[in-house]
Amino acid sequence: MALKLNNGLLMPSVGVGCWMGLGVASADCYAMVKEALKIGYRHIDTASNYGNEEFVGLAIRESGVPREDLFITTKLDQCDHGRVSDALNESLAKLGVNYIDLYLIHWPQAVISGSSPSDGPCRFSYLSPGRVLQPSESPTIGDTWRDMEKLLDSGRVRSIGVSNFSEKTLTILLEDARIVPAVNQVEMHPLLPQHSLLAFCRAHGIILTAYSPVGKNKFSSDPDVVRIADAHGVTGPQVILSWGVQRGTSVIPKTSNHERLRENMTFIYLSVEEMLVLDRIHEKPGMHRSICGFHSSDLGGSCFGWTYEQLGWSMVEGGVMAH
Ligand SMILES: NC(=O)c1ccc[n+]([C@@H]2O[C@H](COP(=O)([O-])OP(=O)(O)OC[C@H]3O[C@@H](n4cnc5c(N)ncnc54)[C@H](OP(=O)(O)O)[C@@H]3O)[C@@H](O)[C@H]2O)c1
């Protein structure tokens, strides 16, 4: 199964996600990607700030799968908005490939590293010091997107897109865009279904990719999920991922477990009624929420230095933030 991007390129509907969690050895990522490629995954989602592109690259080379059969996504770090071309070259070198299928702006906020060289390189804004630029400061979203567009001409990327963009930040980007993003990757699962963003992206020819697509397995025991899973003889995560694929989005679940890797690439066909039940799970009291924590009320109404208003995220019933 694959989705056709707005440039004609096909992106497999399911990919393996390579964010392994803080402090997890990159060798785990190598083992996961190697097994994933062995059992048939052809879409890999990584990012420069996951710190494991070299290990993904090693697994790819050892797999023997021809490069042209793979769909590789990686992401521009927040600290690299002012050096897009150089950052891409670094990712290419680490992955050991000469082009990326999909290169995403990881977050709309740009971060500049500490003020002196002794502060070290800027890695990831919530892990290391750096100043988050406000939306009007350069490089703005528009500045960074123009540099992303130039990459297409160089042949080093086949498609460009964004991640963690809302209708608001996409609208800002589209104002001056020569190229419409092929993909927007956001947190998405039945508790945060992103119905409105999905409609917006469809109207603009942008495919949505779901990150945390099994909701980190935090609501697979929901009675509706269990009932549908039992009716089909599958697991809760398979129901949740099938919902994601069936609504025309791509899913990039992460699992280091070999059995679950197979499970996550085996989908079922859900009836219209079952799709509707899953579409509405977030309407149950207390269920509409983000699981990743980027939209948590603990963050005091901002995420990586921008307010929810600047990010285009809105308050939903119960005081929980959603896109
Ligand atoms: N663009 C962004 O800002 C962004 C942010 C977050 C994530 N992502 C991408 O999205 C990918 C996936 O997101 P995620 O890791 O946050 O969430 P996820 O894929 O929804 O969930 C991963 C968690 O669920 C467990 N799991 C996976 N499949 C399972 C199954 N079939 N049964 C039971 N448990 C299962 C995994 O544990 P085990 O490993 O033990 O199976 C892991 O703890 C990441 O790896 C990354 O590539 C992107």
CSV table of C-alpha atoms and ligand atoms in Angstrom, one decimal:
chain,number,residue,atom,x,y,z
A,1,MET,CA,0.0,0.0,0.0
A,2,ALA,CA,1.3,3.4,-0.9
A,3,LEU,CA,0.2,7.0,-1.0
A,4,LYS,CA,0.8,9.2,-4.0
A,5,LEU,CA,2.4,12.5,-3.0
A,6,ASN,CA,1.6,15.8,-4.8
A,7,ASN,CA,4.8,15.4,-6.9
A,8,GLY,CA,3.8,11.9,-8.1
A,9,LEU,CA,6.2,10.0,-5.8
A,10,LEU,CA,4.8,7.0,-4.0
A,11,MET,CA,5.3,6.8,-0.2
A,12,PRO,CA,4.6,3.4,1.5
A,13,SER,CA,1.6,3.8,3.9
A,14,VAL,CA,3.5,2.2,6.7
A,15,GLY,CA,7.1,3.0,7.8
A,16,VAL,CA,9.2,2.2,10.8
A,17,GLY,CA,9.7,5.0,13.2
A,18,CYS,CA,13.3,5.5,14.5
A,19,TRP,CA,12.8,7.7,17.6
A,20,MET,CA,14.0,5.2,20.2
A,21,GLY,CA,13.5,7.4,23.3
A,22,LEU,CA,16.0,9.4,25.3
A,23,GLY,CA,19.1,7.5,26.3
A,24,VAL,CA,18.4,4.4,24.3
A,25,ALA,CA,21.5,3.0,22.6
A,26,SER,CA,21.6,3.5,18.8
A,27,ALA,CA,22.5,-0.1,18.4
A,28,ASP,CA,18.8,-0.8,19.2
A,29,CYS,CA,17.8,1.3,16.3
A,30,TYR,CA,20.2,-0.6,14.0
A,31,ALA,CA,18.7,-3.9,15.1
A,32,MET,CA,15.2,-2.7,14.6
A,33,VAL,CA,15.7,-1.2,11.1
A,34,LYS,CA,17.7,-4.3,10.0
A,35,GLU,CA,14.8,-6.6,11.1
A,36,ALA,CA,12.2,-4.2,9.6
A,37,LEU,CA,13.9,-4.3,6.2
A,38,LYS,CA,14.2,-8.1,6.4
A,39,ILE,CA,10.5,-8.6,6.9
A,40,GLY,CA,9.4,-6.1,4.2
A,41,TYR,CA,9.3,-2.5,5.6
A,42,ARG,CA,10.5,-0.1,2.9
A,43,HIS,CA,9.7,3.2,4.5
A,44,ILE,CA,12.0,4.5,7.3
A,45,ASP,CA,11.4,7.6,9.4
A,46,THR,CA,14.3,9.1,11.2
A,47,ALA,CA,15.6,12.6,12.0
A,48,SER,CA,19.0,14.3,12.6
A,49,ASN,CA,18.1,14.9,16.2
A,50,TYR,CA,17.3,11.3,16.9
A,51,GLY,CA,21.1,10.9,16.8
A,52,ASN,CA,21.0,7.6,15.0
A,53,GLU,CA,21.2,8.3,11.3
A,54,GLU,CA,24.5,6.4,11.0
A,55,PHE,CA,22.9,3.3,12.5
A,56,VAL,CA,20.0,3.5,10.2
A,57,GLY,CA,22.4,3.9,7.3
A,58,LEU,CA,24.4,0.9,8.4
A,59,ALA,CA,21.2,-1.3,8.6
A,60,ILE,CA,20.2,-0.1,5.1
A,61,ARG,CA,23.6,-1.0,3.6
A,62,GLU,CA,23.7,-4.4,5.3
A,63,SER,CA,20.1,-5.2,4.3
A,64,GLY,CA,21.0,-5.5,0.6
A,65,VAL,CA,17.7,-3.8,-0.3
A,66,PRO,CA,18.3,-1.6,-3.4
A,67,ARG,CA,18.3,2.1,-2.6
A,68,GLU,CA,15.5,2.7,-5.2
A,69,ASP,CA,13.2,0.3,-3.3
A,70,LEU,CA,13.4,2.4,-0.1
A,71,PHE,CA,11.6,5.5,1.0
A,72,ILE,CA,13.8,7.4,3.5
A,73,THR,CA,12.5,10.3,5.5
A,74,THR,CA,14.8,12.5,7.7
A,75,LYS,CA,14.3,15.9,9.3
A,76,LEU,CA,15.9,19.2,9.6
A,77,ASP,CA,16.8,20.0,13.2
A,78,GLN,CA,15.4,23.2,14.8
A,79,CYS,CA,18.9,24.4,15.2
A,80,ASP,CA,19.6,24.1,11.5
A,81,HIS,CA,17.0,26.4,10.0
A,82,GLY,CA,19.8,28.8,9.0
A,83,ARG,CA,22.0,26.1,7.4
A,84,VAL,CA,19.5,23.9,5.5
A,85,SER,CA,21.9,22.7,2.7
A,86,ASP,CA,24.8,21.9,5.1
A,87,ALA,CA,22.5,20.1,7.5
A,88,LEU,CA,21.1,18.0,4.6
A,89,ASN,CA,24.7,17.1,3.5
A,90,GLU,CA,25.4,15.9,7.1
A,91,SER,CA,22.3,13.7,7.1
A,92,LEU,CA,23.2,12.3,3.7
A,93,ALA,CA,26.7,11.5,4.9
A,94,LYS,CA,25.5,9.8,8.1
A,95,LEU,CA,22.9,7.8,6.3
A,96,GLY,CA,25.4,6.9,3.5
A,97,VAL,CA,23.0,7.7,0.7
A,98,ASN,CA,23.1,10.4,-2.0
A,99,TYR,CA,19.4,11.4,-1.8
A,100,ILE,CA,16.6,11.6,0.7
A,101,ASP,CA,13.0,10.7,-0.4
A,102,LEU,CA,11.4,13.1,2.0
A,103,TYR,CA,13.1,15.9,3.9
A,104,LEU,CA,11.0,17.6,6.6
A,105,ILE,CA,11.3,20.7,8.7
A,106,HIS,CA,11.0,19.0,12.0
A,107,TRP,CA,9.4,21.9,13.9
A,108,PRO,CA,8.3,25.4,12.8
A,109,GLN,CA,10.4,27.1,15.5
A,110,ALA,CA,14.0,27.9,14.7
A,111,VAL,CA,16.6,27.7,17.5
A,112,ILE,CA,20.0,29.4,17.5
A,113,SER,CA,22.7,27.7,19.4
A,114,GLY,CA,24.5,29.1,22.5
A,115,SER,CA,26.3,32.4,22.1
A,116,SER,CA,29.9,31.2,22.2
A,117,PRO,CA,31.6,28.2,20.5
A,118,SER,CA,32.2,26.7,24.0
A,119,ASP,CA,28.5,26.2,24.2
A,120,GLY,CA,28.9,23.4,21.8
A,121,PRO,CA,26.7,22.5,18.8
A,122,CYS,CA,23.0,23.0,19.1
A,123,ARG,CA,21.4,19.6,19.1
A,124,PHE,CA,17.8,19.6,20.2
A,125,SER,CA,16.2,22.5,21.8
A,126,TYR,CA,14.9,20.8,24.9
A,127,LEU,CA,18.2,19.1,25.6
A,128,SER,CA,20.7,21.8,25.0
A,129,PRO,CA,21.0,25.6,25.4
A,130,GLY,CA,19.8,27.7,22.6
A,131,ARG,CA,17.5,30.7,21.9
A,132,VAL,CA,14.2,30.0,20.2
A,133,LEU,CA,13.5,32.7,17.6
A,134,GLN,CA,10.1,34.3,17.6
A,135,PRO,CA,8.0,33.8,14.4
A,136,SER,CA,9.0,37.2,13.0
A,137,GLU,CA,12.7,36.6,13.4
A,138,SER,CA,14.9,35.4,10.6
A,139,PRO,CA,15.1,32.6,9.6
A,140,THR,CA,11.3,32.7,9.5
A,141,ILE,CA,9.2,29.8,8.3
A,142,GLY,CA,9.2,31.4,4.9
A,143,ASP,CA,13.0,31.8,4.8
A,144,THR,CA,13.5,28.2,5.8
A,145,TRP,CA,11.0,26.9,3.3
A,146,ARG,CA,12.7,28.8,0.4
A,147,ASP,CA,16.0,27.0,1.3
A,148,MET,CA,14.1,23.7,1.4
A,149,GLU,CA,12.7,24.4,-2.1
A,150,LYS,CA,16.3,25.0,-3.4
A,151,LEU,CA,17.2,21.5,-2.3
A,152,LEU,CA,14.8,20.0,-4.8
A,153,ASP,CA,16.7,21.6,-7.6
A,154,SER,CA,19.9,20.0,-6.4
A,155,GLY,CA,18.5,16.5,-6.7
A,156,ARG,CA,19.6,15.7,-3.1
A,157,VAL,CA,16.0,15.4,-2.0
A,158,ARG,CA,13.0,14.0,-3.9
A,159,SER,CA,10.3,15.6,-1.8
A,160,ILE,CA,10.1,18.2,0.9
A,161,GLY,CA,7.6,18.7,3.7
A,162,VAL,CA,7.1,19.8,7.3
A,163,SER,CA,6.3,18.3,10.7
A,164,ASN,CA,4.4,19.7,13.6
A,165,PHE,CA,2.7,22.3,11.4
A,166,SER,CA,-0.8,23.4,12.1
A,167,GLU,CA,-3.4,25.0,9.8
A,168,LYS,CA,-2.0,28.4,11.0
A,169,THR,CA,1.7,27.7,10.4
A,170,LEU,CA,0.9,26.0,7.1
A,171,THR,CA,-1.1,29.0,6.0
A,172,ILE,CA,2.0,31.2,6.8
A,173,LEU,CA,4.2,28.9,4.8
A,174,LEU,CA,1.9,28.6,1.8
A,175,GLU,CA,1.7,32.5,1.5
A,176,ASP,CA,5.0,32.6,-0.4
A,177,ALA,CA,5.6,29.0,-1.2
A,178,ARG,CA,6.7,28.0,-4.8
A,179,ILE,CA,6.3,24.3,-3.8
A,180,VAL,CA,3.4,23.0,-1.7
A,181,PRO,CA,4.8,20.6,1.0
A,182,ALA,CA,4.3,17.0,0.1
A,183,VAL,CA,3.7,15.9,3.7
A,184,ASN,CA,3.0,17.2,7.1
A,185,GLN,CA,3.9,14.8,9.9
A,186,VAL,CA,2.0,15.3,13.2
A,187,GLU,CA,0.9,13.4,16.3
A,188,MET,CA,-2.2,11.6,15.2
A,189,HIS,CA,-4.2,8.6,16.5
A,190,PRO,CA,-7.9,8.2,17.5
A,191,LEU,CA,-7.5,10.3,20.7
A,192,LEU,CA,-6.0,13.2,18.6
A,193,PRO,CA,-7.6,12.5,15.2
A,194,GLN,CA,-6.7,15.8,13.6
A,195,HIS,CA,-10.0,15.8,11.6
A,196,SER,CA,-9.8,19.5,10.8
A,197,LEU,CA,-6.1,19.5,9.9
A,198,LEU,CA,-6.6,16.4,7.7
A,199,ALA,CA,-9.4,18.2,5.8
A,200,PHE,CA,-7.1,21.3,5.4
A,201,CYS,CA,-4.2,19.2,4.2
A,202,ARG,CA,-6.4,17.3,1.7
A,203,ALA,CA,-7.7,20.5,0.3
A,204,HIS,CA,-4.1,21.6,-0.3
A,205,GLY,CA,-2.7,18.3,-1.7
A,206,ILE,CA,-0.7,17.6,1.4
A,207,ILE,CA,-0.5,14.0,2.8
A,208,LEU,CA,-0.6,13.7,6.6
A,209,THR,CA,1.8,11.2,8.3
A,210,ALA,CA,0.8,10.1,11.8
A,211,TYR,CA,3.5,10.0,14.4
A,212,SER,CA,2.9,8.2,17.6
A,213,PRO,CA,0.3,6.4,15.5
A,214,VAL,CA,-0.5,3.6,18.1
A,215,GLY,CA,-0.7,6.3,20.7
A,216,LYS,CA,2.4,4.7,22.3
A,217,ASN,CA,0.0,1.8,23.1
A,218,LYS,CA,-1.7,3.8,25.8
A,219,PHE,CA,-5.3,3.3,24.8
A,220,SER,CA,-5.3,-0.1,23.1
A,221,SER,CA,-7.5,-1.4,25.9
A,222,ASP,CA,-10.3,1.1,25.2
A,223,PRO,CA,-13.5,-1.0,25.1
A,224,ASP,CA,-14.4,0.1,21.5
A,225,VAL,CA,-10.9,-0.8,20.3
A,226,VAL,CA,-11.0,-4.1,22.0
A,227,ARG,CA,-14.4,-4.9,20.6
A,228,ILE,CA,-13.3,-4.2,17.1
A,229,ALA,CA,-10.0,-6.1,17.5
A,230,ASP,CA,-11.9,-9.1,18.9
A,231,ALA,CA,-14.3,-9.1,16.0
A,232,HIS,CA,-11.4,-9.3,13.5
A,233,GLY,CA,-9.2,-11.5,15.6
A,234,VAL,CA,-6.4,-8.9,15.7
A,235,THR,CA,-4.7,-6.7,18.4
A,236,GLY,CA,-5.7,-3.2,19.5
A,237,PRO,CA,-2.6,-1.6,17.8
A,238,GLN,CA,-3.6,-3.3,14.5
A,239,VAL,CA,-7.1,-1.7,14.7
A,240,ILE,CA,-5.6,1.7,15.5
A,241,LEU,CA,-3.0,1.5,12.7
A,242,SER,CA,-5.6,0.2,10.2
A,243,TRP,CA,-7.8,3.2,11.0
A,244,GLY,CA,-4.9,5.5,10.2
A,245,VAL,CA,-4.1,3.8,6.9
A,246,GLN,CA,-7.7,3.5,5.8
A,247,ARG,CA,-8.3,7.2,6.2
A,248,GLY,CA,-5.5,8.0,3.7
A,249,THR,CA,-2.7,8.9,6.1
A,250,SER,CA,0.6,7.1,6.5
A,251,VAL,CA,1.7,5.6,9.8
A,252,ILE,CA,5.2,5.2,11.2
A,253,PRO,CA,5.0,3.1,14.4
A,254,LYS,CA,8.1,2.3,16.4
A,255,THR,CA,8.7,-1.1,18.0
A,256,SER,CA,11.9,-2.8,18.9
A,257,ASN,CA,10.0,-6.1,19.2
A,258,HIS,CA,10.2,-8.4,16.2
A,259,GLU,CA,6.8,-9.9,16.6
A,260,ARG,CA,5.2,-6.4,17.0
A,261,LEU,CA,7.1,-5.2,13.9
A,262,ARG,CA,5.2,-7.8,11.9
A,263,GLU,CA,2.0,-7.0,13.6
A,264,ASN,CA,2.3,-3.3,12.8
A,265,MET,CA,2.5,-4.0,9.1
A,266,THR,CA,-0.5,-6.3,8.9
A,267,PHE,CA,-3.8,-4.4,8.4
A,268,ILE,CA,-7.5,-5.2,8.4
A,269,TYR,CA,-10.3,-3.6,6.5
A,270,LEU,CA,-12.6,-1.7,8.9
A,271,SER,CA,-16.3,-1.2,8.1
A,272,VAL,CA,-17.8,2.3,7.8
A,273,GLU,CA,-19.4,1.9,11.2
A,274,GLU,CA,-16.1,0.8,12.8
A,275,MET,CA,-14.3,3.7,11.2
A,276,LEU,CA,-16.9,6.1,12.6
A,277,VAL,CA,-16.6,4.6,16.1
A,278,LEU,CA,-12.8,5.1,16.0
A,279,ASP,CA,-13.3,8.6,14.5
A,280,ARG,CA,-15.3,9.5,17.6
A,281,ILE,CA,-13.3,7.9,20.5
A,282,HIS,CA,-11.8,11.3,21.3
A,283,GLU,CA,-15.3,12.6,22.1
A,284,LYS,CA,-15.6,10.4,25.2
A,285,PRO,CA,-15.1,12.4,28.4
A,286,GLY,CA,-11.4,13.0,29.1
A,287,MET,CA,-10.2,11.1,26.0
A,288,HIS,CA,-9.3,14.0,23.6
A,289,ARG,CA,-5.7,14.3,24.2
A,290,SER,CA,-2.1,14.3,23.0
A,291,ILE,CA,0.0,11.4,24.3
A,292,CYS,CA,3.4,12.7,23.3
A,293,GLY,CA,3.5,15.5,25.9
A,294,PHE,CA,4.3,18.3,23.5
A,295,HIS,CA,0.8,19.7,24.0
A,296,SER,CA,0.7,19.0,27.7
A,297,SER,CA,-0.8,21.5,30.1
A,298,ASP,CA,2.4,20.9,32.1
A,299,LEU,CA,4.2,23.0,29.5
A,300,GLY,CA,2.3,26.1,30.6
A,301,GLY,CA,0.8,27.0,27.2
A,302,SER,CA,3.9,26.9,25.1
A,303,CYS,CA,6.1,24.4,23.4
A,304,PHE,CA,9.7,24.9,22.4
A,305,GLY,CA,9.4,28.6,23.0
A,306,TRP,CA,6.3,29.4,21.0
A,307,THR,CA,2.9,29.9,22.6
A,308,TYR,CA,0.1,27.5,21.5
A,309,GLU,CA,-1.4,30.5,19.8
A,310,GLN,CA,1.8,31.1,17.7
A,311,LEU,CA,1.9,27.3,16.9
A,312,GLY,CA,-1.8,27.4,15.9
A,313,TRP,CA,-2.8,24.8,18.5
A,314,SER,CA,-6.1,25.2,20.3
A,315,MET,CA,-7.7,24.5,23.6
A,316,VAL,CA,-10.2,21.7,23.7
A,317,GLU,CA,-12.7,20.6,26.2
A,318,GLY,CA,-11.1,19.7,29.5
A,319,GLY,CA,-8.2,22.1,29.1
A,320,VAL,CA,-6.0,19.8,27.0
A,321,MET,CA,-4.2,21.1,24.1
A,322,ALA,CA,-4.6,19.8,20.6
A,323,HIS,CA,-3.5,20.9,17.1
B,1,LIG,N1,8.0,14.5,13.9
B,1,LIG,C1,8.0,14.5,15.2
B,1,LIG,O1,8.1,15.5,15.9
B,1,LIG,C2,7.9,13.1,15.8
B,1,LIG,C3,7.6,13.0,17.2
B,1,LIG,C4,7.4,11.8,17.8
B,1,LIG,C5,7.6,10.6,17.0
B,1,LIG,N2,7.9,10.7,15.6
B,1,LIG,C6,8.1,9.6,14.8
B,1,LIG,O2,7.0,8.7,15.0
B,1,LIG,C7,7.5,7.4,15.3
B,1,LIG,C8,6.5,6.6,16.2
B,1,LIG,O3,6.1,7.4,17.3
B,1,LIG,P1,6.3,7.0,18.8
B,1,LIG,O4,7.4,6.1,19.0
B,1,LIG,O5,6.2,8.3,19.6
B,1,LIG,O6,4.9,6.3,19.1
B,1,LIG,P2,4.2,4.9,18.7
B,1,LIG,O7,4.8,4.3,17.5
B,1,LIG,O8,2.7,5.2,18.7
B,1,LIG,O9,4.4,4.0,19.9
B,1,LIG,C9,5.7,3.4,20.3
B,1,LIG,C10,5.5,2.7,21.6
B,1,LIG,O10,4.4,1.7,21.5
B,1,LIG,C11,4.9,0.4,21.6
B,1,LIG,N3,4.3,-0.4,20.5
B,1,LIG,C12,4.5,-0.2,19.2
B,1,LIG,N4,3.8,-1.1,18.5
B,1,LIG,C13,3.1,-1.9,19.4
B,1,LIG,C14,2.2,-3.0,19.3
B,1,LIG,N5,1.9,-3.5,18.2
B,1,LIG,N6,1.8,-3.5,20.5
B,1,LIG,C15,2.1,-3.0,21.7
B,1,LIG,N7,3.0,-2.0,21.8
B,1,LIG,C16,3.5,-1.4,20.7
B,1,LIG,C17,6.4,0.5,21.5
B,1,LIG,O11,7.0,-0.4,22.5
B,1,LIG,P3,8.0,-1.6,22.0
B,1,LIG,O12,9.2,-0.9,21.3
B,1,LIG,O13,8.4,-2.2,23.3
B,1,LIG,O14,7.2,-2.5,21.1
B,1,LIG,C18,6.7,1.9,22.0
B,1,LIG,O15,6.8,2.0,23.4
B,1,LIG,C19,8.9,7.7,16.0
B,1,LIG,O16,9.7,6.6,16.1
B,1,LIG,C20,9.4,8.8,15.1
B,1,LIG,O17,10.0,8.2,14.0
B,1,LIG,C21,8.1,12.0,15.1
